[in-house]
Each structure stands twice: as structure tokens, then as C-alpha cells.
Coordinates of C-alpha atoms in Angstrom, one line a residue:
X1 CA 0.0 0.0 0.0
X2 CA 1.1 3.2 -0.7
X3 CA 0.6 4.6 3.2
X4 CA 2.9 1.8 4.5
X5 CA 3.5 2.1 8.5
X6 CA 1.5 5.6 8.5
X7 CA -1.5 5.6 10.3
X8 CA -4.0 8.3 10.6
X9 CA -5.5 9.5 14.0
X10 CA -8.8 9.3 12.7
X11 CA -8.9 6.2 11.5
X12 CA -7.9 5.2 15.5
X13 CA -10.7 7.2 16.5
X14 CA -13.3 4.4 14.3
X15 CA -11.1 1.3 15.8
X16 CA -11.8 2.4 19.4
X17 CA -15.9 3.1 18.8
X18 CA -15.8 -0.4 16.9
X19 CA -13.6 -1.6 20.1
X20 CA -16.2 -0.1 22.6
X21 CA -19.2 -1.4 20.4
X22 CA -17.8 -5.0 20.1
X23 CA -17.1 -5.3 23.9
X24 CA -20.6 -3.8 25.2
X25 CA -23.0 -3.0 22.2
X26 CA -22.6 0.5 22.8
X27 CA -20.9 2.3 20.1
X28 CA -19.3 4.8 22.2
X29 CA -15.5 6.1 22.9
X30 CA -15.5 6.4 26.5
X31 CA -17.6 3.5 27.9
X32 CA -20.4 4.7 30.3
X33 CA -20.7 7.7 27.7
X34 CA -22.4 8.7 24.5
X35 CA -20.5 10.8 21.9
X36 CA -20.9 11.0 18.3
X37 CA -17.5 11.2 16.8
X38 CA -18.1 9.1 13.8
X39 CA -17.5 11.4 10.7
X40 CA -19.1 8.3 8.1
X41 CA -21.9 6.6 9.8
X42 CA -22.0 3.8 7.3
X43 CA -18.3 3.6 7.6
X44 CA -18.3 2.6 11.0
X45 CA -20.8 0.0 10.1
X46 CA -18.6 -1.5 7.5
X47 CA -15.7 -1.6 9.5
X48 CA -17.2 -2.6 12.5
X49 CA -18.8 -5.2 11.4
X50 CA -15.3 -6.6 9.3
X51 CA -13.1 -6.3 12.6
X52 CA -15.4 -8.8 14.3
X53 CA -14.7 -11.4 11.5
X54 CA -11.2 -10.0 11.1
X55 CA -10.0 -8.3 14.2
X56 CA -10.2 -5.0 14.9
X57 CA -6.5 -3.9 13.7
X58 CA -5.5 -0.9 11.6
X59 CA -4.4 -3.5 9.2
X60 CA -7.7 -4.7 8.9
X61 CA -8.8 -1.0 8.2
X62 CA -6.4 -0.5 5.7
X63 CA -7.1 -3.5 3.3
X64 CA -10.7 -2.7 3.8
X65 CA -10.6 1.1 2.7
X66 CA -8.5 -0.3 -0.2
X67 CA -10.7 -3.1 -1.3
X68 CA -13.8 -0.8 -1.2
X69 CA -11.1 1.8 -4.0
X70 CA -10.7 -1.5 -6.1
X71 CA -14.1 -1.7 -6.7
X72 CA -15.2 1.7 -7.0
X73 CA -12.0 1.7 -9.4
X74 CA -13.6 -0.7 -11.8
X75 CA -17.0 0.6 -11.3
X76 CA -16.2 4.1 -12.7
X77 CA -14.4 2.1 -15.5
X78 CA -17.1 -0.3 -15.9
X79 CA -20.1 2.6 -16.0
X80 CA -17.6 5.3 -18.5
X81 CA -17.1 2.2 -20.9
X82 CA -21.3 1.5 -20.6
X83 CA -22.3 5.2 -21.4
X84 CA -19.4 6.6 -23.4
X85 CA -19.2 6.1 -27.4
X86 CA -15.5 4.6 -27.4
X87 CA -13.5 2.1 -24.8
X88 CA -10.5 4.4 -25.5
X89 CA -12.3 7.3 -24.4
X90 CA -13.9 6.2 -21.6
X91 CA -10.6 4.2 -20.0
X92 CA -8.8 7.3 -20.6
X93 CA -11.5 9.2 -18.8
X94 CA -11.8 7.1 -15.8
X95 CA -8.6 7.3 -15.5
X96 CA -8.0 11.2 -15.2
X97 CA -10.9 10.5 -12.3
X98 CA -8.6 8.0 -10.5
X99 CA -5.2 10.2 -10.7
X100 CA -6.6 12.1 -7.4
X101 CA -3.8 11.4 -5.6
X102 CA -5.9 12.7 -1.9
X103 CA -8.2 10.1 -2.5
X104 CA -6.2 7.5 -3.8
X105 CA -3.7 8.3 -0.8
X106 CA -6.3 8.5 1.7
X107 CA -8.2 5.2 0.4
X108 CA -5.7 2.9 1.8
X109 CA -5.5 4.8 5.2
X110 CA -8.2 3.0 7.1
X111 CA -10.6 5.8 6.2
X112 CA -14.1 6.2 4.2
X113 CA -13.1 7.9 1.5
X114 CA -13.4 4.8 -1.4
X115 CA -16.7 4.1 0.4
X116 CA -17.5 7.9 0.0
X117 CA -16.3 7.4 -3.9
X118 CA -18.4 4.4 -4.6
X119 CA -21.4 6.4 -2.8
X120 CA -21.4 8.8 -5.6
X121 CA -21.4 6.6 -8.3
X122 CA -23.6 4.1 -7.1
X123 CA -26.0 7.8 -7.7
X124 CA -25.1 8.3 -10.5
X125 CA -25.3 5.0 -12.0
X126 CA -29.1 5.2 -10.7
X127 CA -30.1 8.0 -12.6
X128 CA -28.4 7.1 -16.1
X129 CA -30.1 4.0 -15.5
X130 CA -33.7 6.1 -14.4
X131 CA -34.0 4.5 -11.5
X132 CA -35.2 7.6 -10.0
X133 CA -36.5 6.3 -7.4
X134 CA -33.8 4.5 -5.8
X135 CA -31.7 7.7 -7.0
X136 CA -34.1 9.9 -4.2
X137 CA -33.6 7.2 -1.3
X138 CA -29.7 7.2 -1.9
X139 CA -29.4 11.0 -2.1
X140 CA -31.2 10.8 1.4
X141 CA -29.1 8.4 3.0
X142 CA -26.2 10.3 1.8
X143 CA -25.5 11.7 5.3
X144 CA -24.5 8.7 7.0
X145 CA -21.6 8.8 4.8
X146 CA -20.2 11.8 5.0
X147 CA -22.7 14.6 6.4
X148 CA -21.4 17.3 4.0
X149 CA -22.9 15.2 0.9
X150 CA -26.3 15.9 2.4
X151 CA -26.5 19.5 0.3
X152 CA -24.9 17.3 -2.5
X153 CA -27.8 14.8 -2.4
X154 CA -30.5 17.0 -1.9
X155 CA -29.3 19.1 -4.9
X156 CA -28.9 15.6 -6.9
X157 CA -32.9 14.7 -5.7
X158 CA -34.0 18.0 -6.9
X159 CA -32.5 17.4 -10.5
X160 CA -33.5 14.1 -10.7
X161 CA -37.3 15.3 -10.2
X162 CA -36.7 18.1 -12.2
X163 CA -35.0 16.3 -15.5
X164 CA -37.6 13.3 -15.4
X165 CA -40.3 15.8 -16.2
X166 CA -41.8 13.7 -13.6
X167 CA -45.8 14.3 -12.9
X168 CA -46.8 16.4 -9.6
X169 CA -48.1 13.7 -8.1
X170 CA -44.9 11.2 -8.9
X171 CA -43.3 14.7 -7.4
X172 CA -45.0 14.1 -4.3
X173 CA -44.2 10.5 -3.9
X174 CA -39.8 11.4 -4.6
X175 CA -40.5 13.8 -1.6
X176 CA -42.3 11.1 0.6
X177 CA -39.2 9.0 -0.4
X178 CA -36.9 11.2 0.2
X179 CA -38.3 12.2 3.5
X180 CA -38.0 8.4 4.8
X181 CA -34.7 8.4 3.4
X182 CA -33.8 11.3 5.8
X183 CA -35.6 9.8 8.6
X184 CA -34.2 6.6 8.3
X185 CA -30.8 8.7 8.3
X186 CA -31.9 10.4 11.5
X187 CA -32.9 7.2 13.4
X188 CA -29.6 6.0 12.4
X189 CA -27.5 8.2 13.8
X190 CA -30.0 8.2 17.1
X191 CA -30.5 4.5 17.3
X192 CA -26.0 3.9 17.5
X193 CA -25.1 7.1 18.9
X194 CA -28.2 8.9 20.8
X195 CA -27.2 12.1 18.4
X196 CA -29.0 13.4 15.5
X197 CA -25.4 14.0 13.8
X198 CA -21.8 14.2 14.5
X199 CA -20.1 16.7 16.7
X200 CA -17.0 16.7 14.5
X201 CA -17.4 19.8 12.8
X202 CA -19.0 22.1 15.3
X203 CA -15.8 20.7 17.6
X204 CA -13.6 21.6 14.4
X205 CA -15.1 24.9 14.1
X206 CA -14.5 25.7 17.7
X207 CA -10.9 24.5 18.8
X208 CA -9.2 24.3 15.0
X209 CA -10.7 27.3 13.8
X210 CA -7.2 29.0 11.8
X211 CA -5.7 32.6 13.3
X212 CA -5.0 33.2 8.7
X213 CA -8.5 34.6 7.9
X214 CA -7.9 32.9 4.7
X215 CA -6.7 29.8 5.5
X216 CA -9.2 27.6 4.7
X217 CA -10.5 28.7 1.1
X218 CA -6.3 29.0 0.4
X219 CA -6.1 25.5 0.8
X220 CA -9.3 24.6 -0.5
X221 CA -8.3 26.1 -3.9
X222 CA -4.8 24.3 -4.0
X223 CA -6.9 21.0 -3.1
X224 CA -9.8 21.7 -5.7
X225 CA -7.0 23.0 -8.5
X226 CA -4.9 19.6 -8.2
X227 CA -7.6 17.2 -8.2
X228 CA -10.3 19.3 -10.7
X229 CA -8.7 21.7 -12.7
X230 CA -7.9 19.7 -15.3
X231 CA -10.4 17.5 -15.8
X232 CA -12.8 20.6 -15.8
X233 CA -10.8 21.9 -18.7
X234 CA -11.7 18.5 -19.9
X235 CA -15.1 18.8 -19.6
X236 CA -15.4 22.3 -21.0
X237 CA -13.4 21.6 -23.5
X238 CA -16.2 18.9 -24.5
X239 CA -19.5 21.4 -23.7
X240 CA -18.5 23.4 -26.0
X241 CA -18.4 22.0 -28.9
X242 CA -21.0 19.6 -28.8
X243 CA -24.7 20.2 -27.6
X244 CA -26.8 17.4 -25.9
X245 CA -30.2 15.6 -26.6
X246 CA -33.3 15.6 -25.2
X247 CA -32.9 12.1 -23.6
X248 CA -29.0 12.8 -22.7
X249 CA -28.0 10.4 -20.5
X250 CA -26.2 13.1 -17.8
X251 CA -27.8 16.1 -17.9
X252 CA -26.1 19.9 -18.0
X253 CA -28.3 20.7 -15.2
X254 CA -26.5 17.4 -12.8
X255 CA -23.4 19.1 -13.7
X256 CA -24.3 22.7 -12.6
X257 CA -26.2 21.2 -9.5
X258 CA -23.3 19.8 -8.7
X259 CA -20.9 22.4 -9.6
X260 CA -23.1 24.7 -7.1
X261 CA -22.4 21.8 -4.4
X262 CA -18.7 22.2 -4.9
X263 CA -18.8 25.9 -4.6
X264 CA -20.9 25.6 -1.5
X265 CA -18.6 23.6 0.2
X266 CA -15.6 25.5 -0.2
X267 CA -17.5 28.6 1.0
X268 CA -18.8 27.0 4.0
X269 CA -15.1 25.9 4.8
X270 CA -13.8 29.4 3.7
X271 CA -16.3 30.5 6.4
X272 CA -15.5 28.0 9.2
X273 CA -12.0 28.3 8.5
X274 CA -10.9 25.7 10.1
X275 CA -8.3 23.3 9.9
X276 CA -8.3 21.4 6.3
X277 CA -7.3 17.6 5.5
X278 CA -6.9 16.3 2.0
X279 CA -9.2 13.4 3.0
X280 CA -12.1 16.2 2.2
X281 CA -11.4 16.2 -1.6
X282 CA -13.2 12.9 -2.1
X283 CA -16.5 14.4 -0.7
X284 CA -15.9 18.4 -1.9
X285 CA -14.4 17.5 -5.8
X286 CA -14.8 14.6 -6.6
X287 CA -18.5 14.7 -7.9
X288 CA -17.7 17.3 -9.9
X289 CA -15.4 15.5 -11.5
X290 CA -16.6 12.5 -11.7
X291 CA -20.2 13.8 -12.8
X292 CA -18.4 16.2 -15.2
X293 CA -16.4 13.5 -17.1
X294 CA -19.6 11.0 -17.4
X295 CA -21.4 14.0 -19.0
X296 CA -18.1 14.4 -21.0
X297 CA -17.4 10.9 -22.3
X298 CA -21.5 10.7 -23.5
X299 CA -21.0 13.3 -25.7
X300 CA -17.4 13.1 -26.8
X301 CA -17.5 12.2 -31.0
X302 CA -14.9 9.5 -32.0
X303 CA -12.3 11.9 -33.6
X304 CA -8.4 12.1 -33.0
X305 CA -8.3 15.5 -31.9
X306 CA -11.1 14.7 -28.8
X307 CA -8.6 11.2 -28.1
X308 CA -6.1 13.4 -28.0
X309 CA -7.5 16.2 -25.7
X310 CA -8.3 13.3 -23.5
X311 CA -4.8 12.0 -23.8
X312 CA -3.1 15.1 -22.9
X313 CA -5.4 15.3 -20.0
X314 CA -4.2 12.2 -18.8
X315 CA -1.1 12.7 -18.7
X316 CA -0.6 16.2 -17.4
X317 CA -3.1 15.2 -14.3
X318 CA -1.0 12.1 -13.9
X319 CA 2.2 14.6 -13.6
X320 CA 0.5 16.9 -11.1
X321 CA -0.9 13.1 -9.5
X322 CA 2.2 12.6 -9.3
X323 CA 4.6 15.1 -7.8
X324 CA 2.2 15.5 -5.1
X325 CA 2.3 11.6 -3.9
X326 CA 6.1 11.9 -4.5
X327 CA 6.2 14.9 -2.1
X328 CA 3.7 12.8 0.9
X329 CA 5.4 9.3 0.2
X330 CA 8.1 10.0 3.0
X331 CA 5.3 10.7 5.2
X332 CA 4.1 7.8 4.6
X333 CA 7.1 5.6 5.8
X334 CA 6.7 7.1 9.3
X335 CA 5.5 4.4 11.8
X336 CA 3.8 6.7 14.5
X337 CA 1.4 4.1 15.6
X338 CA 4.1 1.5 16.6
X339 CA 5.7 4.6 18.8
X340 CA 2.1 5.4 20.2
X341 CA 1.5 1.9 20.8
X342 CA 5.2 1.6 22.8
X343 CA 4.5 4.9 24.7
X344 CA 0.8 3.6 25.9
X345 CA 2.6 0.5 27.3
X346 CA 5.5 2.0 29.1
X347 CA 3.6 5.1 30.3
X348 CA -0.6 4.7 30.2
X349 CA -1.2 1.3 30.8
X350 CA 0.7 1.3 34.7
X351 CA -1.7 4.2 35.1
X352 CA -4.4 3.0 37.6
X353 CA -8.1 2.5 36.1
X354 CA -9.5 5.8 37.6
X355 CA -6.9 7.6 35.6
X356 CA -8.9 10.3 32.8
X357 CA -6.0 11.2 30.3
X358 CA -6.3 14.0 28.6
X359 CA -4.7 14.9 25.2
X360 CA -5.2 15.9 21.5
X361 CA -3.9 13.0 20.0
X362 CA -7.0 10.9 21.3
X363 CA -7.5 8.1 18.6
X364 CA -4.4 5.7 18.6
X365 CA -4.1 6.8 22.5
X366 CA -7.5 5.6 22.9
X367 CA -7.0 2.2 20.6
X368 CA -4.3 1.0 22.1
X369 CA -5.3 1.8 26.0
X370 CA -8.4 0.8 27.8
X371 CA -8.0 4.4 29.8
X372 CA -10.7 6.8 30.4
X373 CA -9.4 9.7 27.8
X374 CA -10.3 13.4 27.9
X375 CA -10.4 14.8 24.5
X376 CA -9.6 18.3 24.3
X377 CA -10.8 19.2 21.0
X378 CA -14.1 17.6 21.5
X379 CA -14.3 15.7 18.5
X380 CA -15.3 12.9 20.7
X381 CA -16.2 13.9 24.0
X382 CA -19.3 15.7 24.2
X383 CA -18.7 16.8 27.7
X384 CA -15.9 18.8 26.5
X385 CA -17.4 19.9 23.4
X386 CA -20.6 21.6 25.5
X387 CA -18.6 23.6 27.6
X388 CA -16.4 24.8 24.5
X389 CA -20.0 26.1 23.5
X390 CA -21.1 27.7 26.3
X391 CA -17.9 29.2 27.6
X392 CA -16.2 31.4 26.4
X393 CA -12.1 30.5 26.4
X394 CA -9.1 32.4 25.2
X395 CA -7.1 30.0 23.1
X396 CA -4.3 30.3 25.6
X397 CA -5.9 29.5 28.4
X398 CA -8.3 26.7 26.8
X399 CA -6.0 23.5 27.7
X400 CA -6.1 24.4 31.6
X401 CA -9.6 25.5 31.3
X402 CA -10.6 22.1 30.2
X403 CA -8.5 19.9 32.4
X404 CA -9.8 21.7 35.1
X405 CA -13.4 21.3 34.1
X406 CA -13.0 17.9 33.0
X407 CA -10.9 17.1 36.4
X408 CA -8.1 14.7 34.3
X409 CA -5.8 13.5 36.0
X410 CA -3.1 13.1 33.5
X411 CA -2.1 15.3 30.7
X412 CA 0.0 13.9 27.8
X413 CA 1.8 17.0 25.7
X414 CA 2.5 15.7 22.2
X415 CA 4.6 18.3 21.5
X416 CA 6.9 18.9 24.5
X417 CA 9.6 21.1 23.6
X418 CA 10.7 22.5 27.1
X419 CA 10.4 21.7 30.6
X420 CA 8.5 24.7 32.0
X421 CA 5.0 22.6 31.2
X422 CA 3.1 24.0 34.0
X423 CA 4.2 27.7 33.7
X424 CA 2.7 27.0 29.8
X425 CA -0.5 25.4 30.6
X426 CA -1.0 26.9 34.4
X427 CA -1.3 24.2 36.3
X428 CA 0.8 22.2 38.9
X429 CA 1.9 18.9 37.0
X430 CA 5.3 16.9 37.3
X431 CA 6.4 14.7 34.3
X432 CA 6.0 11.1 35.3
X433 CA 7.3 9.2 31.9
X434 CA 8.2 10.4 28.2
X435 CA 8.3 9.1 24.8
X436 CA 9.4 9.7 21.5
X437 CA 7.2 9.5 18.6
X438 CA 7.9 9.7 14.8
X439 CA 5.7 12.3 12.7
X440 CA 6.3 13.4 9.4
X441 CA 4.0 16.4 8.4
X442 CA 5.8 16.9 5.0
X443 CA 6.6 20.2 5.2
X444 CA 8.8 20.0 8.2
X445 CA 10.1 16.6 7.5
X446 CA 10.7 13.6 9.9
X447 CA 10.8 14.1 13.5
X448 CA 11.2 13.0 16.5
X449 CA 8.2 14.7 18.8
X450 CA 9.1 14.1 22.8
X451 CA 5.8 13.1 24.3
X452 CA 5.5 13.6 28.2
X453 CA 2.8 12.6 30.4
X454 CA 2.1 14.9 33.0
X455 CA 0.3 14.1 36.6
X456 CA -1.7 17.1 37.3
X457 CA -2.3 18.7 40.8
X458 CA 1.3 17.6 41.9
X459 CA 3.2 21.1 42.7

């Protein structure tokens, strides 16, 4: 895999709600409480479900997210060389889909992403095939996958109706669908996690919110130009010079729905401004793309200067593909989860049972320990996450706030780089054990972060 010994945070943060759900039923990340920090609903599900067969080990996660980007792999192939009017030009325009190197990277983390990409399609495919119907109830279950493709798949619904010239009263019936879709979404969410949706982005919004006003729609842009840019030019290239039918198979107005989707979303995050992974292309661009190619690829005449355009496409999104997986692979050689894993057991698990550990780095803390863990950004503990919201904390003084209010009794500082801890965070604490821990955040390179955990209260 292209990852290797990397390991993302996040994808810890589904082993220990799949470890928690296993042992009690409860899908939960502190046992004895409910939080929603599941980002994909369905994901959990999935993955769940495999690491009871399996074993619940980031291994496991990894060849699952990858199997699930094998099929969705041939899929795209499978559906461009059904609808388009050559095999040449449909394989070369599934394949200027597949060189996104986020989701291609981030499809063998562990994470949703392929499931995310298969999602879309499996839309898509619905409504070139008119199954409207089915198309409506998908687009409403959309938010257990990711809850951002929500406005996607109520923009989708809305053009489905809209293109089938359907009757007022088959109208009605897509909204009753539609509406049960939703509800079904809802109880979902309520019926594993007592929450109508996940905190992650309101606890995203609060702690990681950027100090760079433009931050967010900066990196949005780089994200959106490496992954879309080209096949957009693609596209237009395409729209321009050929005009569709009356029974087209994608319509123009899928692609400007979801072009108006894509746009949204990087407003909304310009807005937020908080912190910004790659793992969002595969639910922010990719349906552009993907929807702009299939309407591409119906329309494209079998002529050597539009294999050509194609071709050139290819190969200068395959450059940009790339240089940018050539710039992450030595992050990807890093093994931080075997040096998490080595600090737990030397430092956590000698820790008595009462101990609540707090830290940022919650998920492969959380994995490998059985500990009670605070998290301070509140992507999964919705005690912290409801005081973030009704107090208000200056960013300085927002770690001591919270292990006050959330009474740890250990602190672990993932990025020790002095020994005046307590001045820093204002609290009494003494360092009781340390670790060092590999990251690579590319553009710093390799290091070796000195991880301390801290008793608190101890003058």
C-alpha cells in the first residue's frame, strides 16, 4: 500500500468506537458515555462489522478502505465504458478521475473515503439507469456517509425530479421518499449514537478554527486545483463543442447542480476556517469531476483531436498526481502508531483505572489503552465539546480550562519542547514518563516529537 507504517489518528478514532461497540454493544469512545465522533456513519458500520470477522486492527482497516477503491476503481471504469461512445475514451477518462492522488492516498489509510467514492457513483449510476427512485432514497441516505454530501444529495434529488419531467403527483411521492430516506438517516444516527449527527465539525469549528482569515478557502483552492482543474478543462473543453439531446444520459443541469455543491462547500469551509485535511477532496471535488467526465465521455464524437484532448489530460493530471504523492510518500514511511503503541505500554497502561487522560492525540491513545481519555478538541467527548459552547475560552488558556473542568488526571503534551510545562498550561503537574514518537507532516520533514505525560495537581 502506498501509506505503509503511516496511520491516521482518525482512522484510530473508528477502531476504538468499533472496540467499545464489540465489547458492550454500545458504540461509544469512553464507555459509560455517548459521543458522536463518527465522521461516516455507514463507515463505522462496515468496519465494524469486518473487525469482528477480522480483528479490529489498523491493518484490517487499511485493506478494507483499499478493497472498497478496487471496486469503486472498476465501477467508474465499468459505468464510462457502458455510457461513453469509445473504450479508448472512456478508460482514458476514468482514468484522469482515478489520478486524485488525496483520495487515492487517503483510500488505503483505514478511512471512508473509497466508500464515500463508490457512494457517488452508485448515484449516478441510478439516474443514467432512471432509476429515480432509488436515486431519491440514496441521495437521502447520503449523510451517513459523510454529512457534507447531504446538500450534495439534496441538490442531486432536486435534479432528478426536475430532468424526469416527472408528474406532480410522482413529485410528491420522490419527496415522501426522500423524506423516509432522511428519517431513516436520522434514526440511524440516534438508534448507535443517541445524536442526531456528528459533533466533529462544530468541535472543528471551535478549537481548530485558523488565526489566517484565509486559511481555509487558500487551501481549498490548492486542493480543488490539483484534483479538478484539469479534468474541468476537460469537460469544458467537450461542452463546448458539442450540444446534448433531449434524452442525454447526464444532464447539464446534474453538472451545474453539482458544480453549485462544490462551490458551497468551499465557501462553508472558507467561512468555518478551520483546519483542512486532504481526506475532504473525495467528498468536496470529486463529484464534480466524476459527474463532469460522465457527461463528457456521452457526448465526446470518436475523432483524433477529442482522443487526444483526453490523452493530454491524462497525462498532465497524472504529472500533477504525481509530484504530489512523490512529495507525501516519506510521510508515509513514518510508523507513529508503533511509537504510540510503545508509549501507551510503558507510560498509560501502569496508570491505575481511575486515571482520565487527557490529550489531542485521542484516537491511537484511545486504541491501544483501555483508559478513560479526555479529549480536548471535542471531536469525541461531548462533555468537552458543551462547555467549549457555552464558555467562552481564550485559546491560551483553553487546555487548563478544560482539564480543570473535565478534572483529568493526567495530561500527555504531544509536543513537549521545554520543561517549564506547568508555567505553559498553568497548572501544577510533574512529568512522570516520556516518549518519542515519529511524525512526518511533510513540510517539516521527519521528527522525533518528545511526548510527556504529566500528573496534574502535583506542585
Amino acid at each position: 500500500m502506498y501509506v505503509g507504517d503511516s496511520t491516521s489518528d482518525d482512522a484510530y478514532i473508528y477502531m476504538r468506537y468499533a472496540d467499545n461497540y464489540l465489547l458492550s454493544g454500545v458504540a461509544t469512545f469512553n464507555l459509560g458515555e455517548r459521543s458522536h465522533g463518527i465522521t461516516s456513519v455507514l463507515w463505522f458500520v462496515i468496519g465494524a462489522l469486518t473487525a469482528q470477522v477480522a480483528g479490529n486492527t489498523i491493518e484490517v482497516w487499511k485493506y478494507l478502505s483499499l478493497s472498497f477503491y478496487f471496486v469503486f476503481s472498476f465501477s467508474l471504469a465499468l459505468l464510462y465504458l457502458t455510457i461513453a461512445k469509445s473504450a479508448l475514451v472512456a478508460i482514458l477518462a476514468a482514468v484522469l478521475v482515478l489520478f486524485d492522488p488525496f483520495t487515492f492516498r487517503w483510500s488505503s489509510t483505514g478511512m471512508e473515503n473509497a466508500l464515500v467514492a463508490i457512494s457517488i457513483l452508485l448515484v449516478v449510476v441510478l439516474l443514467i439507469y432512471r432509476r429515480v427512485t432509488a436515486a431519491v432514497f440514496a441521495c437521502a441516505l447520503l449523510p451517513l456517509v459523510r454529512p457534507e454530501l447531504a446538500v450534495w444529495g439534496a441538490v442531486t434529488a432536486t435534479t432528478a425530479a426536475w430532468w424526469m419531467n416527472e408528474r406532480r403527483e410522482r413529485v410528491a411521492t420522490l419527496a415522501l421518499v426522500y423524506l423516509i430516506g432522511i428519517v431513516a438517516s436520522v434514526a440511524v444516527n440516534v438508534a448507535l449514537f443517541d445524536a442526531l449527527h456528528p459533533q466533529t465539525a462544530a468541535a472543528k469549528a471551535l478549537v481548530l478554527k485558523q488565526l489566517d482569515p484565509a486559511y481555509a478557502l487558500v487551501q481549498m483552492l490548492l486542493i480543488g486545483t490539483v484534483v479538478a482543474a484539469l479534468p474541468l478543462a476537460v469537460v469544458t473543453y467537450f461542452a463546448r463543442r458539442v450540444r446534448g439531446s433531449a434524452n442525454e444520459l447526464v444532464p447539464m443541469l446534474l453538472l451545474l447542480g453539482t458544480l453549485a455543491y462544490t462551490l458551497f462547500v468551499f465557501l462553508y469551509a472558507a467561512h468555518k476556517n478551520h483546519l483542512v485535511s486532504t481526506r475532504y477532496s473525495t467528498a468536496y471535488v470529486l463529484p464534480l469531476t466524476l459527474v463532469g467526465l460522465a457527461y463528457a465521455v456521452t457526448r465526446v464524437e470518436i475523432t483524433r483531436q477529442a482522443v487526444s484532448v483526453l490523452a493530454v489530460g491524462v497525462v498532465l493530471q497524472a504529472t500533477v498526481a504525481s509530484a504530489v504523492l512523490l512529495r507525501t510518500f516519506p510521510g508515509t514511511r513514518t510508523a507513529e502508531g508503533r511509537d504510540i503503541a510503545t508509549f501507551v505500554s510503558q507510560c498509560i497502561d501502569p496508570l491505575p483505572a481511575s486515571a482520565k487522560i487527557a490529550t489531542t492525540e485521542v484516537g491511537a491513545i484511545a486504541h491501544f489503552s483501555d483508559k478513560y481519555i479526555v479529549d480536548l478538541v471535542g471531536l469525541t467527548d461531548e462533555k468537552t465539546l458543551q462547555y467549549l459552547r457555552t464558555h467562552e475560552v481564550e485559546r491560551a488558556d483553553r487546555v487548563a480550562k478544560l482539564l480543570a473542568f473535565r478534572q483529568a488526571t493526567h495530561y500527555i503534551d504531544p509536543m513537549a519542547s521545554d520543561e517549564n510545562a506547568s508555567r505553559r498550561v498553568g497548572l501544577p503537574m510533574v512529568a512522570v514518563c516520556r516518549g518519542l514518537v515519529g511524525r512526518n507532516n511533510v513540510s517539516s520533514g521527519e521528527t522525533a516529537t518528545n511526548w510527556v505525560l504529566y500528573e496534574l495537581g502535583r506542585p
